[in-house]
Short mmCIF file of C-alpha atoms in Angstrom, two decimals:
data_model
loop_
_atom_site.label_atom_id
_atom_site.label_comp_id
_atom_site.label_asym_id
_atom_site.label_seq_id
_atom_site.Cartn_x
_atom_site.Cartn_y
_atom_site.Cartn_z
CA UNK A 1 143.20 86.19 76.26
CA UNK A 2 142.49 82.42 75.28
CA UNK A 3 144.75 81.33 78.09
CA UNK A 4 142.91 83.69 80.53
CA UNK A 5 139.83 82.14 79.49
CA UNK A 6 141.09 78.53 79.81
CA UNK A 7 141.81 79.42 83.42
CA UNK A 8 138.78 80.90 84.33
CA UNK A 9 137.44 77.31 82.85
CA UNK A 10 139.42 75.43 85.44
CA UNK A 11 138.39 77.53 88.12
CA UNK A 12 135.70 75.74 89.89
CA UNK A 13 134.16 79.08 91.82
CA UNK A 14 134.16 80.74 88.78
CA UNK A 15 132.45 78.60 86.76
CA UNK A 16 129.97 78.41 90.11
CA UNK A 17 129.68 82.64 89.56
CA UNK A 18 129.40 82.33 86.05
CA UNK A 19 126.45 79.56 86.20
CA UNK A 20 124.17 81.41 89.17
CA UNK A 21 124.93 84.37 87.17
CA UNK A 22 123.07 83.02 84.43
CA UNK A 23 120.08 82.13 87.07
CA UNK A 24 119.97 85.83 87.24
CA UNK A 25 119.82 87.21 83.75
CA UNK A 26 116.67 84.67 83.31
CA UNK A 27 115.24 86.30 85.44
CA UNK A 28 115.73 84.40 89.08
CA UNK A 29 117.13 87.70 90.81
CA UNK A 30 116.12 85.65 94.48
CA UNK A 31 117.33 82.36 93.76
CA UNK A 32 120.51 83.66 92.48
CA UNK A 33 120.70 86.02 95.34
CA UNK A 34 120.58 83.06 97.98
CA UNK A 35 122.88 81.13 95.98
CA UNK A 36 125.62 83.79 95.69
CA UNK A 37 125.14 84.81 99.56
CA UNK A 38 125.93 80.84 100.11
CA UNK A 39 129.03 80.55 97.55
CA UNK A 40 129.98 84.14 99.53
CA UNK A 41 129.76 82.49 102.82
CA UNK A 42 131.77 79.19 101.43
CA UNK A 43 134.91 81.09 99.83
CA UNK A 44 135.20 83.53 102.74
CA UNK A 45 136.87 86.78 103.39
CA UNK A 46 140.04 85.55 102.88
CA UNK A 47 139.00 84.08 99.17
CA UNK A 48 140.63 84.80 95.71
CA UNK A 49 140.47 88.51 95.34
CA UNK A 50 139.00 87.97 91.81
CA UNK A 51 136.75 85.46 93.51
CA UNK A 52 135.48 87.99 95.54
CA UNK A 53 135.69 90.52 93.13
CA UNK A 54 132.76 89.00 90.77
CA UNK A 55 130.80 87.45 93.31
CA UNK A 56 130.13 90.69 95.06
CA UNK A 57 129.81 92.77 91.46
CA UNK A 58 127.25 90.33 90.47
CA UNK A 59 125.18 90.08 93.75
CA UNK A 60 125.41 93.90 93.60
CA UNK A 61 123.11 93.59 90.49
CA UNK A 62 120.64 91.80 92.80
CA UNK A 63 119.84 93.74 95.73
CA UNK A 64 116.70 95.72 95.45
CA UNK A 65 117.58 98.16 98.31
CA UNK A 66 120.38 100.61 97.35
CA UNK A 67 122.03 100.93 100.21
CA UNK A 68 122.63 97.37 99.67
CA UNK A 69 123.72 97.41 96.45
CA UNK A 70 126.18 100.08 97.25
CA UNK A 71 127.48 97.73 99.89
CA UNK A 72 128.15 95.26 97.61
CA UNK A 73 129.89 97.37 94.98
CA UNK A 74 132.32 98.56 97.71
CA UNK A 75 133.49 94.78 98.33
CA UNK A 76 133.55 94.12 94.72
CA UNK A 77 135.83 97.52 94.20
CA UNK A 78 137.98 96.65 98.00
CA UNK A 79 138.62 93.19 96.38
CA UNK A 80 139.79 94.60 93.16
CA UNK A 81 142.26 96.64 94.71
CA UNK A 82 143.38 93.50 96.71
CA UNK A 83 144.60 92.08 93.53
CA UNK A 84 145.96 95.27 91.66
CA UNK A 85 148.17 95.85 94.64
CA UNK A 86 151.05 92.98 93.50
CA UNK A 87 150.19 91.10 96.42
CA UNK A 88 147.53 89.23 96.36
CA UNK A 89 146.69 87.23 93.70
CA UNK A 90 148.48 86.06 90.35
CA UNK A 91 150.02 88.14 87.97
CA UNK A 92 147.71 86.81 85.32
CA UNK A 93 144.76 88.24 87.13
CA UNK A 94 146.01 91.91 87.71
CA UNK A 95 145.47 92.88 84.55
CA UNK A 96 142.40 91.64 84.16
CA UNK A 97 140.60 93.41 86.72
CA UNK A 98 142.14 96.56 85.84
CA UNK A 99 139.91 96.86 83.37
CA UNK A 100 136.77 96.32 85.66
CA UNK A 101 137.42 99.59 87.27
CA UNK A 102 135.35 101.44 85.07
CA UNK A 103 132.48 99.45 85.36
CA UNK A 104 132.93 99.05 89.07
CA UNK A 105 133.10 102.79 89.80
CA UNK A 106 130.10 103.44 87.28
CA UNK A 107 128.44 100.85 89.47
CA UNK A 108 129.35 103.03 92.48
CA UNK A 109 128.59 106.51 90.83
CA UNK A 110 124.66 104.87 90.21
CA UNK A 111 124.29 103.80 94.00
CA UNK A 112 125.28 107.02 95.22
CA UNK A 113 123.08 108.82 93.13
CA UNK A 114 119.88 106.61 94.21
CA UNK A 115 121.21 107.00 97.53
CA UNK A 116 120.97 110.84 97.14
CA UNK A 117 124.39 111.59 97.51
CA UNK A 118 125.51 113.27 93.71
CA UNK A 119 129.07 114.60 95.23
CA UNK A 120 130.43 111.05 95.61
CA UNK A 121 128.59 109.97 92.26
CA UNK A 122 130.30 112.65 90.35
CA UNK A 123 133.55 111.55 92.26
CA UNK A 124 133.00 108.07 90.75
CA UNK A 125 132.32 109.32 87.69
CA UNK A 126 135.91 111.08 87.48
CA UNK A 127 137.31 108.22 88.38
CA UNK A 128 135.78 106.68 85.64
CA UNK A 129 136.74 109.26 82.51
CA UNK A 130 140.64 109.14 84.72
CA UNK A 131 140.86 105.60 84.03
CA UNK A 132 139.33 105.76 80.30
CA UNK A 133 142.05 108.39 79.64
CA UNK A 134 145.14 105.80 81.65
CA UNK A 135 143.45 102.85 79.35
CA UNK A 136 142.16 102.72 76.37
CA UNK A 137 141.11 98.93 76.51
CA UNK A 138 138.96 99.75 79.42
CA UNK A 139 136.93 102.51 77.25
CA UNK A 140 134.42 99.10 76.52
CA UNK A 141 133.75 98.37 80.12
CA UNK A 142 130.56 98.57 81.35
CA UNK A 143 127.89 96.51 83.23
#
């Protein structure tokens, strides 16, 4: 865990998330919003699955239309899956964002019930209670 953490601390575009990130929680939703739509546009499609991973989980939480959101929380959960697959990031990193999936699909079982559409929320939310049942770690993930 330490040595995961001293990596994400040499990890310039992290430490970029991590610091417009805090522009959000005090409260600058727009500003961070611009800024993370301009890292997003720097690191590209092609970026660091976990790059993209918490870049689009946390601009998620700053859209004020849901549809938006929801788009969001599908790249953050398509970029996950990018680095669970073996292929597409470090080992050290796999792990890692296993234990997002709860809180991503949670993310996704909200939008789709603002959006109206409780059939797909309730399919997030098995998701969710499969993968608290396959990991016990993960049973603290949240938002």
């Amino acid at each position: 865990m330490a040595e995961q953490r001293g990596q994400a601390a040499d990890d310039p575009v992290m430490t970029r998330i991590g610091q417009i990130a805090m522009l959000q929680h005090a409260g600058d939703r727009e500003e961070a919003q611009q800024r993370f739509a301009a890292l997003w546009e720097e690191i590209g499609p092609h970026a660091d699955p976990l790059h993209r991973c918490t870049l689009a989980h946390y601009m998620a939480d700053t859209q004020q239309d849901p549809a938006e959101e929801l788009r969001w929380d599908l790249l953050a959960l398509e970029a996950a899956d990018g680095l669970t697959d073996g292929s597409a990031a470090p080992a050290h990193t796999a792990p890692a964002v296993r234990g997002f999936y709860p809180a991503l699909h949670l993310n996704l079982a909200a939008d789709y019930a603002r959006l109206g559409r409780p059939d797909t929320a309730r399919d997030h939310l098995r998701a969710v209670t499969a993968l608290r049942r396959a990991t016990p770690a993960a049973a603290g993930a949240g938002r």
